[in-house]
Coordinates of N, CA, C and O in Angstrom, one line a residue:
X10 N 0.7 -1.3 -0.2 CA -0.1 -0.2 0.2 C 1.0 1.3 0.5 O 1.5 0.8 0.9
X11 N 1.0 2.4 -1.2 CA 1.4 3.3 -1.0 C 0.8 4.5 -0.2 O -0.3 4.9 -0.5
X12 N 2.0 6.0 0.0 CA 1.1 6.2 0.8 C 1.8 8.0 -0.1 O 2.2 7.8 -0.9
X13 N 1.1 8.7 0.5 CA 0.4 10.5 -0.2 C 1.5 11.3 0.3 O 1.7 11.2 1.1
X14 N 2.6 11.5 -0.6 CA 3.3 12.3 0.0 C 3.0 14.0 -0.1 O 2.1 14.0 -1.8
X15 N 3.1 14.5 0.9 CA 3.0 16.2 0.5 C 3.9 16.3 0.9 O 5.2 16.7 1.6
X16 N 4.6 17.2 -0.3 CA 5.4 18.5 -0.7 C 5.0 19.7 -0.2 O 4.1 20.6 -0.6
X17 N 6.1 20.6 0.7 CA 6.1 22.2 0.7 C 6.9 22.4 0.6 O 7.6 22.1 1.5
X18 N 7.4 23.8 0.1 CA 8.6 24.3 0.1 C 9.5 24.9 1.2 O 8.6 24.8 1.9
X19 N 10.6 24.7 1.3 CA 11.2 24.9 2.6 C 12.5 25.7 1.9 O 12.6 26.4 2.6
X20 N 12.5 26.0 0.9 CA 13.8 27.2 0.2 C 13.8 26.9 -0.7 O 13.7 26.2 -1.6
X21 N 14.1 28.2 -1.4 CA 14.3 28.7 -2.6 C 15.8 28.9 -3.1 O 15.6 30.2 -2.9
X22 N 16.0 28.8 -5.1 CA 17.2 29.7 -4.7 C 17.5 29.3 -6.2 O 16.6 28.6 -7.3
X23 N 17.8 30.7 -6.9 CA 18.2 30.3 -8.6 C 18.1 28.8 -9.3 O 18.3 29.0 -10.3
X24 N 19.4 28.8 -8.4 CA 20.2 27.7 -8.6 C 19.9 25.9 -8.0 O 20.4 25.3 -8.3
X25 N 18.4 25.5 -7.2 CA 18.3 25.1 -6.2 C 16.9 25.2 -5.8 O 16.5 26.4 -5.2
X26 N 15.8 24.2 -5.4 CA 14.4 24.4 -4.3 C 14.6 23.4 -3.8 O 15.3 22.0 -3.8
X27 N 14.3 23.8 -3.2 CA 14.6 22.5 -1.5 C 13.1 22.4 -1.6 O 11.8 23.5 -1.1
X28 N 12.0 20.7 -0.8 CA 10.9 21.1 -0.2 C 11.0 19.7 0.7 O 11.9 18.7 0.6
X29 N 10.1 19.8 1.8 CA 10.1 19.1 2.8 C 8.8 18.0 2.1 O 7.9 18.6 1.7
X30 N 9.2 16.7 2.1 CA 8.2 15.5 2.3 C 7.7 14.9 3.5 O 8.9 14.4 4.3
X31 N 6.5 14.9 3.4 CA 5.3 14.2 4.5 C 5.0 12.9 3.8 O 4.2 12.9 2.6
X32 N 5.3 11.6 4.5 CA 4.7 10.6 3.8 C 4.8 9.8 4.9 O 5.7 8.6 4.7
X33 N 3.3 9.5 5.5 CA 3.2 8.9 6.1 C 3.6 9.3 7.6 O 4.0 10.5 7.9
X34 N 4.7 8.4 8.3 CA 5.5 9.2 9.4 C 6.4 9.4 8.9 O 7.7 10.4 10.4
X35 N 7.2 9.8 7.7 CA 8.4 9.8 7.7 C 8.2 11.4 6.7 O 7.7 11.9 6.4
X36 N 9.2 11.8 7.1 CA 9.1 13.8 7.1 C 11.5 13.7 7.0 O 11.5 13.1 7.4
X37 N 11.4 14.7 5.5 CA 12.6 14.4 5.3 C 12.8 16.0 4.0 O 11.8 15.8 3.6
X38 N 13.9 16.0 3.6 CA 14.0 17.3 2.8 C 14.9 17.0 1.9 O 15.9 15.9 1.8
X39 N 14.4 17.1 0.4 CA 14.5 17.0 -0.9 C 15.2 18.1 -1.8 O 14.3 19.6 -2.0
X40 N 16.2 18.6 -1.8 CA 16.7 20.0 -2.7 C 17.3 19.7 -4.1 O 18.3 18.2 -3.8
X41 N 17.1 19.8 -5.0 CA 17.4 19.7 -6.4 C 17.7 21.0 -7.0 O 17.5 21.6 -7.0
X42 N 19.0 20.7 -7.6 CA 20.3 21.6 -8.0 C 20.8 21.2 -9.3 O 20.0 20.7 -9.9
X43 N 20.9 22.7 -10.1 CA 20.6 23.1 -11.0 C 21.9 24.1 -11.0 O 21.7 25.3 -11.1
X44 N 23.3 23.4 -11.2 CA 24.3 24.1 -10.7 C 24.3 24.9 -11.5 O 24.8 24.5 -13.0
X45 N 25.1 26.4 -11.7 CA 25.0 27.2 -13.0 C 26.4 26.7 -13.5 O 27.6 26.6 -13.0
X46 N 26.8 27.0 -14.2 CA 27.4 26.2 -15.4 C 28.8 26.9 -15.4 O 30.1 27.3 -15.4
X47 N 29.0 28.4 -14.9 CA 29.4 29.7 -15.0 C 30.7 28.8 -13.9 O 29.3 29.9 -12.4
X48 N 32.0 29.0 -13.9 CA 32.3 29.3 -12.0 C 31.9 30.4 -11.1 O 31.4 29.7 -9.6
X49 N 31.9 31.5 -11.4 CA 31.5 32.2 -10.3 C 30.1 32.3 -10.0 O 30.0 32.5 -8.7
X50 N 29.6 32.1 -10.9 CA 27.7 31.8 -10.5 C 27.5 30.3 -9.3 O 26.5 30.3 -9.0
X51 N 28.3 29.8 -9.8 CA 28.1 28.4 -9.4 C 28.7 28.2 -7.6 O 28.2 27.7 -6.6
X52 N 29.5 29.4 -7.3 CA 29.4 29.5 -5.6 C 28.6 29.7 -5.3 O 28.5 29.4 -4.3
X53 N 27.9 31.0 -5.3 CA 26.6 30.8 -5.1 C 25.4 30.2 -4.7 O 24.4 29.5 -3.5
X54 N 25.7 28.6 -5.4 CA 24.8 27.2 -5.0 C 25.5 27.1 -3.9 O 25.0 26.3 -2.9
X55 N 27.0 27.1 -4.0 CA 27.8 26.1 -2.8 C 27.4 27.3 -1.8 O 27.3 26.3 -0.2
X56 N 27.5 28.7 -1.1 CA 27.2 29.3 -0.4 C 25.5 29.2 -0.4 O 25.3 29.1 1.0
X57 N 24.7 28.5 -0.4 CA 23.2 28.2 -0.7 C 23.0 26.8 0.2 O 22.5 27.0 1.5
X58 N 23.8 26.1 -0.1 CA 23.7 24.5 0.5 C 24.6 24.7 1.7 O 23.9 24.0 2.2
X59 N 25.6 25.2 1.5 CA 26.1 25.2 3.3 C 25.2 26.1 4.5 O 25.0 25.5 5.3
X60 N 24.0 27.4 4.2 CA 23.4 28.0 4.3 C 22.3 26.9 5.1 O 21.6 26.4 6.1
X61 N 21.7 26.3 4.1 CA 20.8 24.8 4.0 C 21.9 24.1 5.3 O 20.9 23.3 6.4
X62 N 22.7 23.6 5.0 CA 23.4 22.8 5.8 C 23.3 22.4 7.7 O 22.8 22.4 8.0
X63 N 23.2 24.5 7.5 CA 22.9 24.9 9.1 C 21.2 25.0 9.2 O 21.3 24.6 10.6
X64 N 20.3 24.9 8.4 CA 19.3 24.8 8.9 C 18.7 23.6 8.3 O 17.6 23.1 9.6
X65 N 18.7 22.3 8.2 CA 18.6 21.6 7.7 C 18.4 20.1 9.3 O 19.6 20.0 9.3
X66 N 17.0 20.0 9.6 CA 17.3 18.8 10.9 C 17.1 17.7 10.4 O 17.0 16.7 11.7
X67 N 16.3 17.9 9.4 CA 15.4 16.4 8.7 C 16.7 15.3 8.5 O 17.4 16.2 7.8
X68 N 16.3 14.1 7.8 CA 17.6 13.4 6.8 C 16.9 14.4 5.7 O 16.4 15.3 5.3
X69 N 17.9 14.2 4.8 CA 18.2 15.6 3.2 C 18.8 14.5 2.4 O 20.0 14.2 2.4
X70 N 18.8 14.5 1.3 CA 18.7 14.8 0.0 C 19.0 15.5 -1.1 O 18.3 16.1 -1.1
X71 N 20.1 15.4 -1.6 CA 20.0 16.4 -2.5 C 20.6 16.1 -3.3 O 21.4 15.4 -3.6
X72 N 19.6 16.2 -5.0 CA 20.1 15.7 -6.7 C 20.4 16.8 -7.4 O 19.7 18.2 -7.0
X73 N 20.9 16.2 -8.6 CA 21.0 17.1 -9.7 C 21.9 17.4 -10.5 O 23.0 16.8 -10.2
X74 N 22.4 18.5 -11.1 CA 23.3 18.6 -11.8 C 24.5 19.4 -11.4 O 24.4 21.0 -11.4
X75 N 25.1 19.0 -10.4 CA 25.8 19.8 -9.6 C 27.5 20.7 -10.4 O 27.5 21.9 -10.4
X76 N 27.5 20.5 -12.0 CA 28.0 20.8 -12.9 C 29.9 21.2 -12.5 O 30.6 21.8 -12.9
X77 N 29.9 20.1 -11.8 CA 31.7 19.9 -10.3 C 31.7 18.3 -10.6 O 30.6 17.4 -10.7
X78 N 32.5 18.2 -10.8 CA 33.6 16.4 -10.3 C 34.0 16.4 -9.0 O 34.3 17.9 -9.0
X79 N 34.1 15.4 -8.5 CA 35.0 15.4 -7.1 C 36.7 14.6 -7.3 O 36.9 15.1 -6.9
X80 N 36.5 14.2 -8.4 CA 37.2 13.2 -8.4 C 38.0 13.5 -9.9 O 37.0 13.7 -11.2
X81 N 39.3 12.9 -10.2 CA 40.3 12.6 -11.9 C 39.3 12.0 -12.8 O 39.3 11.1 -13.5
X82 N 38.8 10.4 -12.2 CA 38.2 9.4 -12.8 C 36.5 9.7 -13.2 O 36.4 9.1 -13.8
X83 N 36.5 10.9 -12.6 CA 34.5 11.2 -12.9 C 34.7 11.8 -14.3 O 33.6 12.4 -14.6
X84 N 35.9 11.6 -14.8 CA 36.2 12.9 -15.7 C 36.7 12.4 -17.1 O 37.9 11.3 -16.5
X85 N 37.0 12.3 -19.0 CA 37.3 11.6 -19.6 C 37.6 12.9 -20.8 O 36.4 13.4 -20.9
X86 N 39.0 13.2 -20.9 CA 39.1 14.3 -21.7 C 38.7 15.8 -20.8 O 38.4 16.4 -20.1
X87 N 39.2 16.4 -21.9 CA 39.2 18.3 -20.8 C 40.6 18.3 -19.4 O 40.8 17.4 -19.7
X88 N 40.2 18.6 -18.7 CA 41.2 19.5 -17.4 C 40.4 19.4 -16.2 O 39.0 19.0 -16.2
X89 N 41.0 18.5 -15.5 CA 40.6 18.3 -14.0 C 41.5 19.0 -13.3 O 42.4 19.1 -13.2
X90 N 40.0 21.0 -12.2 CA 40.6 20.6 -11.4 C 40.6 20.3 -9.7 O 39.3 20.9 -9.3
X91 N 41.6 20.3 -9.3 CA 41.4 19.6 -8.1 C 41.1 20.9 -7.2 O 40.2 20.7 -6.7
X92 N 41.7 22.2 -7.3 CA 40.6 23.5 -6.6 C 39.3 23.3 -6.9 O 39.2 23.5 -5.2
X93 N 39.0 23.0 -8.0 CA 37.3 23.1 -8.1 C 37.0 21.9 -7.1 O 35.5 22.5 -6.2
X94 N 37.4 20.8 -7.5 CA 37.2 19.4 -6.8 C 37.2 19.5 -5.3 O 36.1 19.5 -4.4
X95 N 38.3 20.4 -4.6 CA 38.5 20.0 -3.7 C 36.8 21.1 -2.8 O 36.6 20.9 -1.8
X96 N 36.7 22.9 -3.1 CA 36.1 23.3 -3.1 C 34.8 22.8 -2.5 O 33.9 22.7 -2.1
X97 N 34.0 21.6 -4.0 CA 33.2 20.7 -3.9 C 32.9 19.9 -2.9 O 32.1 19.5 -2.2
X98 N 33.9 18.9 -2.3 CA 34.2 18.4 -1.4 C 34.0 19.0 -0.2 O 33.3 18.5 1.2
X99 N 34.6 20.4 0.1 CA 34.1 21.0 1.2 C 32.6 21.4 1.2 O 31.8 21.5 2.4
X100 N 32.1 21.7 0.3 CA 30.6 21.3 0.5 C 30.0 20.8 1.4 O 29.0 20.7 2.1
X101 N 30.5 19.6 0.6 CA 29.2 18.5 1.0 C 29.9 17.9 2.8 O 29.3 17.8 2.8
X102 N 31.5 18.0 2.8 CA 31.3 17.4 4.2 C 30.9 18.8 5.2 O 30.7 18.1 6.1
X103 N 30.8 20.1 4.9 CA 30.2 20.9 5.8 C 28.9 20.5 5.8 O 28.4 20.8 7.0
X104 N 28.0 20.1 5.0 CA 27.3 19.6 4.7 C 26.7 18.8 5.6 O 25.1 17.9 5.7
X105 N 27.5 17.5 5.8 CA 27.8 16.2 6.2 C 27.2 15.3 5.1 O 26.0 14.7 5.1
X106 N 27.0 15.5 3.8 CA 26.4 14.9 2.3 C 27.4 14.1 2.1 O 28.4 14.2 2.2
X107 N 26.9 12.7 2.1 CA 27.5 11.6 0.9 C 27.0 11.5 -0.2 O 26.4 10.9 -0.3
X108 N 28.2 11.0 -0.5 CA 27.5 10.0 -2.3 C 27.1 9.4 -2.5 O 28.0 8.2 -1.6
X109 N 25.9 8.9 -3.1 CA 25.3 7.7 -3.2 C 25.9 7.1 -4.0 O 25.8 5.5 -4.0
X110 N 26.8 7.9 -5.2 CA 26.7 6.2 -6.1 C 26.5 6.0 -7.0 O 25.1 7.1 -6.9
X111 N 26.7 5.2 -7.8 CA 25.7 4.9 -9.2 C 25.5 3.8 -9.5 O 27.2 3.3 -9.6
X112 N 24.9 2.9 -10.0 CA 24.8 2.0 -11.1 C 24.7 2.5 -12.1 O 23.8 3.8 -12.6
X113 N 24.7 1.9 -13.5 CA 24.7 1.8 -14.9 C 26.1 2.9 -15.4 O 27.2 2.8 -15.0
X114 N 25.5 3.6 -16.3 CA 26.9 4.3 -16.9 C 27.7 5.0 -15.9 O 27.4 5.3 -15.5
X115 N 28.8 4.9 -16.3 CA 30.4 5.8 -15.1 C 29.9 7.0 -15.9 O 30.1 8.3 -14.3
X116 N 29.5 8.0 -16.4 CA 29.5 9.3 -17.0 C 28.0 9.8 -16.9 O 27.3 9.3 -17.3
X117 N 27.6 11.1 -16.6 CA 26.4 11.6 -16.8 C 26.3 12.8 -18.4 O 25.3 12.9 -18.2
X118 N 27.5 13.4 -18.0 CA 27.2 14.1 -19.5 C 28.5 14.1 -20.5 O 30.1 13.4 -19.9
X119 N 27.8 14.0 -21.6 CA 28.9 13.9 -22.7 C 28.9 14.9 -23.7 O 28.2 15.2 -24.1
X120 N 30.2 15.6 -24.6 CA 30.0 15.9 -25.3 C 31.0 15.9 -26.3 O 32.0 15.5 -26.4
X121 N 31.0 15.7 -27.4 CA 31.5 16.2 -28.9 C 32.5 17.1 -29.1 O 31.1 18.2 -30.0
X122 N 33.0 17.5 -28.8 CA 33.8 19.3 -29.3 C 35.4 18.9 -29.9 O 36.2 18.6 -29.5
X123 N 34.8 18.9 -31.7 CA 35.8 18.5 -32.8 C 36.8 17.3 -33.1 O 37.2 17.8 -33.1
X124 N 35.9 16.5 -32.2 CA 36.0 15.1 -32.8 C 36.4 14.6 -31.1 O 36.7 13.7 -31.5
X125 N 36.6 15.0 -30.2 CA 36.9 15.0 -28.9 C 35.3 14.8 -27.8 O 35.2 15.6 -27.6
X126 N 36.1 13.3 -27.7 CA 34.7 13.3 -26.7 C 35.3 13.5 -25.4 O 36.4 13.2 -24.7
X127 N 34.4 14.8 -24.7 CA 34.3 14.9 -23.8 C 33.3 14.3 -22.6 O 31.9 14.4 -23.1
X128 N 34.0 13.9 -21.2 CA 32.2 13.1 -20.4 C 32.9 13.4 -19.4 O 34.0 13.6 -18.8
X129 N 31.9 13.5 -18.2 CA 32.2 13.8 -16.9 C 31.2 13.5 -16.2 O 29.7 13.5 -16.8
X130 N 30.7 13.4 -15.0 CA 29.9 13.0 -14.2 C 29.5 13.9 -13.3 O 29.9 14.4 -12.2
X131 N 28.9 14.6 -13.9 CA 28.7 15.8 -13.5 C 26.9 15.9 -12.8 O 26.5 16.5 -11.9
X132 N 26.3 14.9 -13.0 CA 25.0 14.4 -12.0 C 25.5 13.6 -10.9 O 25.8 12.6 -11.0
X133 N 24.5 13.7 -9.9 CA 24.6 12.8 -9.1 C 23.9 12.9 -7.5 O 23.1 14.2 -7.5
X134 N 23.6 12.6 -6.6 CA 22.7 12.9 -5.5 C 23.7 12.6 -4.1 O 24.3 11.3 -4.0
X135 N 22.8 12.7 -3.5 CA 23.8 12.8 -2.0 C 23.2 12.7 -1.1 O 22.1 13.8 -0.8
X136 N 23.4 12.9 -0.1 CA 22.2 12.5 1.3 C 23.5 12.6 2.8 O 24.4 11.9 2.6
X137 N 21.8 12.9 4.1 CA 23.0 12.7 5.0 C 22.4 11.3 5.3 O 22.2 10.4 4.8
X138 N 23.3 11.0 6.5 CA 23.0 9.7 7.5 C 21.8 9.6 8.1 O 21.9 8.1 7.6
X139 N 21.2 10.3 7.9 CA 19.2 10.1 8.6 C 18.4 9.8 7.4 O 18.0 8.9 7.3
X140 N 19.2 10.6 6.2 CA 18.5 9.9 5.4 C 18.8 8.2 4.7 O 17.8 7.8 3.9
X141 N 20.4 8.6 4.5 CA 20.1 6.8 4.4 C 19.8 5.8 5.7 O 20.0 4.6 4.9
X142 N 19.6 6.0 6.8 CA 19.2 5.7 7.1 C 17.7 5.0 7.4 O 17.3 3.9 7.3
X143 N 16.7 6.3 6.9 CA 16.0 6.2 6.7 C 15.3 5.3 5.1 O 14.7 4.4 5.4
X144 N 16.3 5.6 4.2 CA 16.4 4.9 3.7 C 17.3 3.6 3.0 O 18.1 4.1 2.4
X145 N 17.7 2.8 3.4 CA 18.9 1.9 3.7 C 19.0 1.2 2.0 O 20.1 0.9 1.8
X146 N 18.1 1.0 1.5 CA 17.8 0.2 0.1 C 18.3 1.4 -0.8 O 18.7 0.8 -2.2
X147 N 18.0 2.6 -0.7 CA 18.3 3.2 -1.9 C 19.4 3.3 -2.6 O 20.2 3.0 -2.1
X148 N 18.8 3.6 -3.9 CA 20.0 3.5 -4.6 C 19.9 4.8 -6.2 O 18.5 4.9 -6.2
X149 N 21.1 4.3 -7.2 CA 20.2 5.7 -8.0 C 21.1 5.0 -9.6 O 22.2 4.1 -9.5
X150 N 20.6 5.2 -10.3 CA 20.8 4.7 -11.5 C 21.3 5.6 -13.0 O 19.9 6.9 -12.8
X151 N 22.0 5.6 -13.5 CA 22.1 6.7 -14.4 C 21.6 5.7 -15.8 O 22.6 4.5 -15.9
X152 N 20.5 6.4 -16.1 CA 20.1 6.0 -17.0 C 20.3 6.5 -19.2 O 21.5 7.0 -18.5
X153 N 19.9 6.1 -20.0 CA 20.4 7.0 -21.1 C 20.1 7.7 -21.6 O 18.7 8.2 -21.5
X154 N 20.2 8.7 -22.3 CA 19.9 10.2 -22.6 C 19.4 9.6 -23.8 O 19.2 9.1 -24.5
X155 N 18.0 10.6 -23.9 CA 17.5 10.9 -25.2 C 17.8 11.4 -26.2 O 18.2 12.1 -27.2
X156 N 17.3 13.1 -26.0 CA 17.7 14.3 -26.6 C 19.0 15.4 -26.1 O 19.4 15.9 -26.9
X157 N 18.9 15.1 -24.5 CA 19.8 15.8 -23.6 C 21.0 15.7 -24.1 O 21.4 14.4 -24.1
X158 N 22.4 16.3 -23.9 CA 24.1 16.1 -23.8 C 23.8 15.4 -21.9 O 25.0 14.7 -21.9
X159 N 22.9 15.4 -21.0 CA 23.5 14.3 -19.8 C 22.5 13.7 -20.0 O 21.0 13.9 -21.0
X160 N 22.9 12.1 -19.0 CA 21.8 10.9 -18.6 C 21.0 11.7 -17.5 O 21.7 12.2 -16.4
X161 N 20.3 11.2 -18.0 CA 19.1 11.7 -16.6 C 19.2 10.2 -15.6 O 19.6 9.6 -15.5
X162 N 18.9 10.7 -13.8 CA 19.2 9.9 -12.7 C 18.1 9.2 -12.5 O 17.0 10.4 -12.9
X163 N 17.7 8.3 -11.8 CA 17.2 7.4 -11.1 C 17.2 6.7 -10.1 O 17.9 6.1 -10.0
X164 N 16.0 7.9 -8.8 CA 16.3 7.2 -7.7 C 15.3 5.9 -7.4 O 14.8 6.5 -7.4
X165 N 16.3 4.9 -6.3 CA 15.1 4.0 -6.2 C 15.7 4.1 -4.8 O 16.3 4.1 -4.1
X166 N 14.5 4.2 -3.8 CA 14.8 4.1 -2.7 C 14.4 2.7 -2.1 O 14.1 2.2 -1.1
X167 N 13.7 1.7 -2.6 CA 13.5 0.3 -2.1 C 14.7 -0.9 -2.2 O 14.3 -1.4 -2.2
X168 N 15.5 0.2 -3.0 CA 16.1 -1.1 -3.5 C 16.0 -2.0 -4.2 O 15.0 -2.3 -4.9
X169 N 16.7 -2.6 -4.6 CA 17.0 -3.7 -5.8 C 16.2 -5.0 -5.5 O 16.5 -5.6 -4.3
X170 N 15.4 -5.5 -6.6 CA 14.6 -6.8 -6.8 C 15.3 -7.8 -6.3 O 14.7 -8.9 -5.7
X171 N 16.4 -7.5 -7.3 CA 17.3 -9.1 -6.9 C 17.9 -9.0 -6.1 O 18.3 -10.1 -5.7
X172 N 18.2 -7.4 -5.1 CA 18.8 -8.4 -3.7 C 18.1 -9.4 -2.9 O 17.6 -9.3 -3.0
X173 N 19.5 -9.9 -2.2 CA 18.4 -10.9 -1.7 C 18.1 -10.3 0.3 O 18.9 -9.1 0.2
X174 N 17.9 -10.9 1.2 CA 17.3 -10.5 2.5 C 18.8 -10.1 3.2 O 18.7 -9.1 3.9
X175 N 19.5 -11.0 3.6 CA 20.7 -10.7 4.0 C 22.1 -9.4 2.9 O 22.5 -9.9 1.4
X176 N 22.1 -9.1 3.6 CA 23.2 -7.1 2.3 C 23.8 -7.7 3.8 O 24.0 -7.4 5.0
X177 N 24.8 -7.5 3.2 CA 26.2 -6.9 3.8 C 26.7 -6.5 5.2 O 25.6 -4.9 4.2
X178 N 27.4 -5.8 5.6 CA 27.0 -4.7 6.7 C 27.8 -3.5 5.9 O 29.3 -4.0 5.3
X179 N 27.9 -2.8 5.6 CA 28.7 -1.6 5.6 C 29.1 -0.2 6.1 O 27.7 0.4 7.1
X180 N 29.9 -0.2 6.7 CA 30.5 1.1 7.2 C 30.9 2.2 6.6 O 31.8 2.5 5.7
X181 N 30.4 3.1 7.2 CA 30.3 4.7 6.6 C 31.3 5.5 7.2 O 31.2 5.9 8.7
X182 N 32.7 5.4 7.0 CA 33.6 6.3 7.5 C 32.9 7.9 8.1 O 33.7 7.8 10.0
X183 N 32.4 8.0 6.9 CA 31.3 9.7 8.0 C 30.6 9.5 9.6 O 30.6 10.1 10.5
X184 N 30.8 8.2 9.5 CA 30.0 7.3 10.9 C 31.2 7.9 12.2 O 30.4 8.4 13.4
X185 N 31.5 7.9 12.0 CA 33.2 7.8 12.8 C 33.4 9.8 13.6 O 34.1 9.4 14.7
X186 N 32.7 10.0 12.7 CA 33.0 11.4 13.0 C 31.8 11.9 13.5 O 31.9 13.1 14.8
X187 N 31.3 11.7 13.5 CA 29.8 11.6 15.1 C 30.5 11.8 16.6 O 31.0 11.1 16.7
X188 N 29.8 12.8 16.9 CA 30.2 13.3 18.2 C 29.9 11.7 19.4 O 30.9 11.5 19.9
X189 N 28.5 10.9 18.6 CA 28.6 9.9 19.9 C 29.0 8.5 19.4 O 28.7 7.4 19.7
X190 N 30.0 8.3 18.3 CA 29.8 7.2 18.0 C 30.8 6.1 18.6 O 30.0 4.9 18.7
X191 N 31.4 6.6 19.9 CA 32.3 5.7 20.1 C 31.1 4.7 21.5 O 31.2 3.8 21.5
X192 N 30.1 6.0 21.7 CA 29.4 5.2 22.9 C 28.5 4.0 22.2 O 27.9 2.9 22.2
X193 N 27.9 4.8 21.4 CA 26.9 4.0 20.4 C 27.4 2.5 20.0 O 26.7 1.4 20.0
X194 N 28.8 2.5 20.0 CA 29.7 0.6 19.0 C 29.3 0.3 20.8 O 29.7 -0.2 20.2
X195 N 30.4 1.2 21.6 CA 30.3 0.3 22.3 C 29.4 -0.5 23.1 O 28.7 -1.9 23.6
X196 N 27.7 0.5 23.2 CA 26.6 -0.4 23.9 C 25.8 -1.0 22.9 O 25.6 -2.0 23.3
X197 N 26.3 -1.0 21.8 CA 26.1 -2.1 20.5 C 26.8 -3.4 20.6 O 26.4 -4.2 20.6
X198 N 27.8 -3.9 20.8 CA 28.8 -4.1 21.1 C 28.0 -5.5 22.8 O 28.7 -6.9 22.6
X199 N 27.9 -4.1 23.7 CA 27.8 -4.8 24.5 C 26.1 -5.5 24.6 O 25.8 -5.9 25.3
X200 N 25.4 -5.4 23.5 CA 24.5 -5.9 23.5 C 24.6 -7.9 23.4 O 25.2 -7.7 22.8
X201 N 23.8 -8.2 23.7 CA 23.6 -9.7 23.4 C 23.3 -10.5 21.8 O 21.9 -11.0 21.6
X202 N 23.6 -9.6 20.6 CA 24.0 -10.2 20.1 C 24.7 -10.9 19.0 O 25.9 -10.0 19.4
X203 N 25.0 -11.6 17.8 CA 25.7 -12.2 17.4 C 27.3 -11.6 17.2 O 28.4 -11.6 17.1
X204 N 27.0 -10.0 16.6 CA 27.7 -9.4 15.3 C 27.1 -7.6 15.8 O 26.2 -7.5 16.2
X205 N 28.3 -7.0 15.5 CA 28.4 -5.4 15.8 C 27.1 -5.0 14.5 O 26.5 -3.8 14.5
X206 N 27.0 -5.1 13.5 CA 26.1 -5.5 12.3 C 24.7 -5.0 13.3 O 23.6 -4.4 13.1
X207 N 24.2 -6.3 13.8 CA 23.3 -6.7 14.2 C 22.7 -6.0 15.4 O 21.3 -5.2 15.8
X208 N 24.2 -5.7 16.2 CA 23.8 -4.5 17.3 C 23.0 -3.3 17.1 O 22.4 -2.4 17.9
X209 N 23.7 -2.3 15.6 CA 23.3 -1.2 15.8 C 21.5 -1.3 15.3 O 21.2 -0.4 15.2

């Protein structure tokens, strides 16, 4: 049985819109981004996300076209800017957002410039730990494009139907930065469960 989601605007910006999703007992914030292709104007959306990071107290999902990459492996052709990637990473870290990764195609944007193919992973979904805990099976697929030079993202919250019930435990390094990390692990370890993963 599916629930009806109620959306209400949380914040808006020329390069992003955020809304609160109320879906049964689950409440979370979704921000959809279209970062400006011009680097100097893109700074404005980084500042907006930074400000939002200080206000959002619910589980938070941010997705869309960031017009930036994090790693040199996320591009083919063209130049990789470590300074710009570091700035993008700093914004994600300050907002406590984790990259969700993606299945399917490696790049989400392609362009043929004078016979040279440029490809980058400009589009992605990131979320905070609370959103990941709310939807632990969620994943992203990079789909095939039709008309645009961008490939669309498909976010699936339920997880893959092919997955078995027994999922491997995955540790997120960001968990270790939580102020109560040691206490939570200690309490989980002391419970009468066979593994730490089950104790959490």
